[in-house]
Amino acid sequence: GLGRGPAVRLTAGAPDAVPAGAVLVCRTFLPAWSFVLPRLAGLVVEEGGALSHGAILAREHRVPAVFGALGALAGTRDGEPLCVDGDAGRVYRDPGLTGSGPSLSRNL
């Protein structure tokens, strides 16, 4: 699916403080973090693939996710509007986040 929201980069610790509607961007996604999935608009993970435990959990919770997004942490700023297209496996900067429709301008 498609999810849109502000990026929240997680470089250390657990995602306890990730707000509802955010797109979580992290290096890896641990199964113990599954509690955060219901409140996410999207998930972008640098490590792992479609069959990783985190990807399976994201699908179970119907959260658009892209795994194996190398460089996502370095290429994203906190609060930056992102669009996660889980079907296509792509993440876009989304300057139209507050607009009326998706604006898929550039791939990360």
C-alpha positions as a Markdown table, in Angstrom:
| # | Residue | x | y | z |
|---|---|---|---|---|
| 1 | Gly | 0.0 | 0.0 | 0.0 |
| 2 | Leu | 0.8 | 3.7 | 0.2 |
| 3 | Gly | 1.6 | 5.6 | 3.4 |
| 4 | Arg | 2.4 | 9.2 | 3.9 |
| 5 | Gly | 3.7 | 11.1 | 6.9 |
| 6 | Pro | 6.6 | 12.9 | 8.5 |
| 7 | Ala | 9.9 | 10.9 | 8.9 |
| 8 | Val | 11.1 | 9.9 | 12.3 |
| 9 | Arg | 14.7 | 8.6 | 12.1 |
| 10 | Leu | 15.6 | 6.0 | 14.7 |
| 11 | Thr | 19.4 | 5.7 | 15.1 |
| 12 | Ala | 19.5 | 4.2 | 18.7 |
| 13 | Gly | 17.1 | 2.7 | 21.2 |
| 14 | Ala | 13.5 | 1.6 | 20.8 |
| 15 | Pro | 10.7 | 3.4 | 18.9 |
| 16 | Asp | 8.7 | 4.2 | 22.1 |
| 17 | Ala | 8.3 | 7.9 | 21.3 |
| 18 | Val | 7.4 | 7.6 | 17.6 |
| 19 | Pro | 4.2 | 9.6 | 17.1 |
| 20 | Ala | 1.1 | 8.3 | 15.4 |
| 21 | Gly | 1.1 | 8.9 | 11.6 |
| 22 | Ala | 4.8 | 9.0 | 11.3 |
| 23 | Val | 7.1 | 7.1 | 8.8 |
| 24 | Leu | 9.7 | 5.3 | 10.9 |
| 25 | Val | 13.1 | 5.2 | 9.2 |
| 26 | Cys | 15.6 | 2.9 | 10.9 |
| 27 | Arg | 18.6 | 0.6 | 10.2 |
| 28 | Thr | 16.9 | -2.6 | 11.3 |
| 29 | Phe | 13.5 | -3.5 | 12.7 |
| 30 | Leu | 13.4 | -5.8 | 15.7 |
| 31 | Pro | 10.4 | -8.1 | 16.3 |
| 32 | Ala | 10.1 | -6.6 | 19.8 |
| 33 | Trp | 9.2 | -3.3 | 18.2 |
| 34 | Ser | 5.9 | -4.7 | 16.7 |
| 35 | Phe | 3.9 | -2.6 | 19.3 |
| 36 | Val | 4.7 | 0.6 | 17.2 |
| 37 | Leu | 3.4 | -0.8 | 13.9 |
| 38 | Pro | -0.3 | 0.1 | 14.4 |
| 39 | Arg | 0.4 | 3.8 | 14.8 |
| 40 | Leu | 2.8 | 4.1 | 11.8 |
| 41 | Ala | 1.9 | 5.6 | 8.4 |
| 42 | Gly | 4.9 | 3.7 | 6.9 |
| 43 | Leu | 8.1 | 2.0 | 7.6 |
| 44 | Val | 11.5 | 2.3 | 5.9 |
| 45 | Val | 14.3 | -0.1 | 6.9 |
| 46 | Glu | 17.8 | -0.2 | 5.6 |
| 47 | Glu | 18.4 | -3.9 | 6.4 |
| 48 | Gly | 16.3 | -6.9 | 5.6 |
| 49 | Gly | 14.1 | -8.0 | 2.8 |
| 50 | Ala | 10.6 | -9.0 | 1.9 |
| 51 | Leu | 10.9 | -12.2 | 3.9 |
| 52 | Ser | 12.4 | -10.7 | 7.1 |
| 53 | His | 10.5 | -10.9 | 10.3 |
| 54 | Gly | 9.9 | -7.2 | 10.3 |
| 55 | Ala | 8.5 | -7.2 | 6.8 |
| 56 | Ile | 6.1 | -10.0 | 7.7 |
| 57 | Leu | 4.9 | -8.1 | 10.8 |
| 58 | Ala | 4.4 | -4.9 | 8.7 |
| 59 | Arg | 2.2 | -6.8 | 6.2 |
| 60 | Glu | 0.2 | -8.4 | 9.1 |
| 61 | His | -0.4 | -4.9 | 10.4 |
| 62 | Arg | -1.1 | -3.5 | 6.9 |
| 63 | Val | 1.7 | -0.9 | 7.2 |
| 64 | Pro | 3.3 | 0.1 | 3.9 |
| 65 | Ala | 7.0 | -0.8 | 4.2 |
| 66 | Val | 10.2 | -0.8 | 2.2 |
| 67 | Phe | 13.1 | -3.0 | 3.5 |
| 68 | Gly | 16.6 | -3.0 | 2.0 |
| 69 | Ala | 16.4 | 0.8 | 1.6 |
| 70 | Leu | 20.2 | 1.4 | 1.8 |
| 71 | Gly | 21.1 | 5.0 | 2.7 |
| 72 | Ala | 17.6 | 5.8 | 4.0 |
| 73 | Leu | 18.9 | 7.2 | 7.3 |
| 74 | Ala | 21.6 | 9.3 | 5.8 |
| 75 | Gly | 19.2 | 10.6 | 3.0 |
| 76 | Thr | 16.3 | 11.6 | 5.3 |
| 77 | Arg | 15.8 | 14.3 | 7.9 |
| 78 | Asp | 13.5 | 14.1 | 10.9 |
| 79 | Gly | 10.1 | 15.7 | 10.0 |
| 80 | Glu | 10.7 | 15.5 | 6.3 |
| 81 | Pro | 7.5 | 14.4 | 4.5 |
| 82 | Leu | 7.8 | 11.0 | 3.0 |
| 83 | Cys | 5.6 | 8.7 | 0.9 |
| 84 | Val | 6.2 | 5.0 | 1.2 |
| 85 | Asp | 5.0 | 2.9 | -1.7 |
| 86 | Gly | 5.1 | -0.7 | -0.3 |
| 87 | Asp | 3.8 | -2.2 | -3.6 |
| 88 | Ala | 6.5 | -0.7 | -5.7 |
| 89 | Gly | 9.2 | -0.9 | -3.0 |
| 90 | Arg | 10.0 | 2.9 | -3.3 |
| 91 | Val | 10.3 | 5.8 | -0.9 |
| 92 | Tyr | 9.7 | 9.4 | -2.1 |
| 93 | Arg | 10.2 | 12.8 | -0.6 |
| 94 | Asp | 6.6 | 14.1 | -0.6 |
| 95 | Pro | 6.4 | 18.0 | -0.7 |
| 96 | Gly | 2.7 | 17.7 | -1.3 |
| 97 | Leu | 2.0 | 15.9 | 2.0 |
| 98 | Thr | -0.2 | 18.8 | 3.1 |
| 99 | Gly | -1.7 | 19.1 | -0.3 |
| 100 | Ser | -4.7 | 17.4 | -1.9 |
| 101 | Gly | -2.9 | 14.4 | -3.4 |
| 102 | Pro | 0.3 | 12.5 | -3.5 |
| 103 | Ser | 3.2 | 14.2 | -5.1 |
| 104 | Leu | 5.8 | 11.6 | -5.8 |
| 105 | Ser | 8.7 | 13.8 | -6.9 |
| 106 | Arg | 12.0 | 12.0 | -6.2 |
| 107 | Asn | 13.0 | 8.6 | -5.1 |
| 108 | Leu | 15.3 | 8.5 | -2.1 |
